[in-house]
PDB file of C-alpha atoms in Angstrom:
ATOM      1  CA  UNK Y 216     -19.640  61.840 -20.989  1.00 88.00           C
ATOM      2  CA  UNK Y 217     -17.993  60.322 -24.483  1.00 89.00           C
ATOM      3  CA  UNK Y 218     -18.499  55.394 -24.790  1.00 89.00           C
ATOM      4  CA  UNK Y 219     -15.989  53.970 -24.734  1.00 84.00           C
ATOM      5  CA  UNK Y 220     -16.577  49.631 -25.323  1.00 85.00           C
ATOM      6  CA  UNK Y 221     -13.528  47.179 -25.764  1.00 84.00           C
ATOM      7  CA  UNK Y 222     -15.940  45.007 -29.469  1.00 89.00           C
ATOM      8  CA  UNK Y 223     -14.167  42.915 -31.774  1.00 90.00           C
ATOM      9  CA  UNK Y 224     -15.548  42.581 -35.092  1.00 92.00           C
ATOM     10  CA  UNK Y 225     -15.069  39.253 -36.560  1.00 94.00           C
ATOM     11  CA  UNK Y 226     -15.616  38.524 -40.611  1.00 95.00           C
ATOM     12  CA  UNK Y 227     -15.612  34.073 -40.861  1.00 95.00           C
ATOM     13  CA  UNK Y 228     -15.095  32.217 -44.136  1.00 96.00           C
ATOM     14  CA  UNK Y 229     -17.734  29.371 -43.523  1.00 95.00           C
ATOM     15  CA  UNK Y 230     -16.333  26.614 -46.160  1.00 97.00           C
ATOM     16  CA  UNK Y 231     -12.863  26.549 -42.772  1.00 96.00           C
ATOM     17  CA  UNK Y 232     -15.033  27.049 -40.105  1.00 96.00           C
ATOM     18  CA  UNK Y 233     -13.322  25.013 -37.674  1.00 96.00           C
ATOM     19  CA  UNK Y 234      -9.874  26.901 -38.820  1.00 97.00           C
ATOM     20  CA  UNK Y 235     -12.203  30.305 -38.224  1.00 96.00           C
ATOM     21  CA  UNK Y 236     -13.271  29.491 -34.698  1.00 96.00           C
ATOM     22  CA  UNK Y 237      -9.537  27.747 -34.197  1.00 96.00           C
ATOM     23  CA  UNK Y 238      -8.393  32.602 -34.846  1.00 96.00           C
ATOM     24  CA  UNK Y 239     -10.524  33.425 -32.560  1.00 96.00           C
ATOM     25  CA  UNK Y 240     -10.381  32.293 -30.276  1.00 96.00           C
ATOM     26  CA  UNK Y 241      -6.225  32.738 -30.359  1.00 95.00           C
ATOM     27  CA  UNK Y 242      -7.968  35.962 -31.031  1.00 94.00           C
ATOM     28  CA  UNK Y 243     -10.337  36.769 -27.925  1.00 94.00           C
ATOM     29  CA  UNK Y 244      -7.686  34.938 -25.357  1.00 94.00           C
ATOM     30  CA  UNK Y 245      -4.785  38.494 -26.406  1.00 92.00           C
ATOM     31  CA  UNK Y 246      -7.935  39.695 -24.376  1.00 91.00           C
ATOM     32  CA  UNK Y 247      -7.474  37.463 -21.512  1.00 93.00           C
ATOM     33  CA  UNK Y 248      -3.787  36.997 -19.975  1.00 93.00           C
ATOM     34  CA  UNK Y 249      -3.595  34.865 -17.766  1.00 96.00           C
ATOM     35  CA  UNK Y 250      -7.195  32.932 -18.655  1.00 96.00           C
ATOM     36  CA  UNK Y 251      -7.179  31.026 -21.695  1.00 95.00           C
ATOM     37  CA  UNK Y 252      -7.444  27.724 -19.054  1.00 96.00           C
ATOM     38  CA  UNK Y 253     -10.251  29.331 -18.181  1.00 97.00           C
ATOM     39  CA  UNK Y 254     -12.006  30.245 -21.238  1.00 96.00           C
ATOM     40  CA  UNK Y 255     -11.200  27.311 -22.850  1.00 96.00           C
ATOM     41  CA  UNK Y 256     -12.748  25.787 -20.308  1.00 97.00           C
ATOM     42  CA  UNK Y 257     -16.255  26.732 -20.944  1.00 97.00           C
ATOM     43  CA  UNK Y 258     -15.558  26.781 -23.741  1.00 96.00           C
ATOM     44  CA  UNK Y 259     -15.131  22.633 -23.843  1.00 97.00           C
ATOM     45  CA  UNK Y 260     -17.545  22.903 -21.069  1.00 98.00           C
ATOM     46  CA  UNK Y 261     -20.303  24.371 -23.902  1.00 97.00           C
ATOM     47  CA  UNK Y 262     -19.267  22.420 -26.546  1.00 96.00           C
ATOM     48  CA  UNK Y 263     -19.490  18.793 -24.762  1.00 95.00           C
ATOM     49  CA  UNK Y 264     -23.049  20.510 -23.594  1.00 94.00           C
ATOM     50  CA  UNK Y 265     -23.740  21.315 -27.419  1.00 94.00           C
ATOM     51  CA  UNK Y 266     -21.907  17.324 -28.411  1.00 94.00           C
ATOM     52  CA  UNK Y 267     -24.542  15.850 -26.038  1.00 92.00           C
ATOM     53  CA  UNK Y 268     -27.599  17.443 -27.754  1.00 91.00           C
ATOM     54  CA  UNK Y 269     -26.734  16.524 -31.464  1.00 92.00           C
ATOM     55  CA  UNK Y 270     -25.153  13.362 -30.983  1.00 89.00           C
ATOM     56  CA  UNK Y 271     -27.384  11.885 -27.851  1.00 76.00           C
ATOM     57  CA  UNK Y 272     -24.710   8.890 -26.379  1.00 74.00           C
ATOM     58  CA  UNK Y 273     -25.240   5.283 -27.504  1.00 66.00           C
ATOM     59  CA  UNK Y 274     -25.400   2.162 -25.900  1.00 55.00           C
ATOM     60  CA  UNK Y 275     -21.602   1.347 -24.767  1.00 53.00           C
ATOM     61  CA  UNK Y 276     -20.632   4.693 -25.477  1.00 56.00           C
ATOM     62  CA  UNK Y 277     -18.404   6.366 -22.607  1.00 57.00           C
ATOM     63  CA  UNK Y 278     -19.287  10.055 -22.703  1.00 56.00           C
ATOM     64  CA  UNK Y 279     -18.956  13.437 -24.507  1.00 53.00           C
ATOM     65  CA  UNK Y 280     -16.605  15.056 -23.146  1.00 53.00           C
ATOM     66  CA  UNK Y 281     -13.850  16.064 -24.882  1.00 56.00           C
ATOM     67  CA  UNK Y 282     -10.914  15.369 -22.584  1.00 47.00           C
TER      68      UNK Y 282
END
C-alpha cells in the first residue's frame, strides 16, 4: 500500500526571522482554507505563552497578550 502524506519543508533565513516566519504562516494557512482565524488564534496563544516566559510581568504592566 502506498504511503501518502502532505508534507511541507521550510528553509528559513535566520537573518530575517520575522519575514520568514510570516511567509511560513501564509503558506501553512493556504492548506487550511476557512480556518485561518483558528490557526492565527492558536499561534497568538503560543506567542503570548512564550512572551510570558521570557518577559515576566513587572509592576504596572497589564498583561502579555498580543491583542
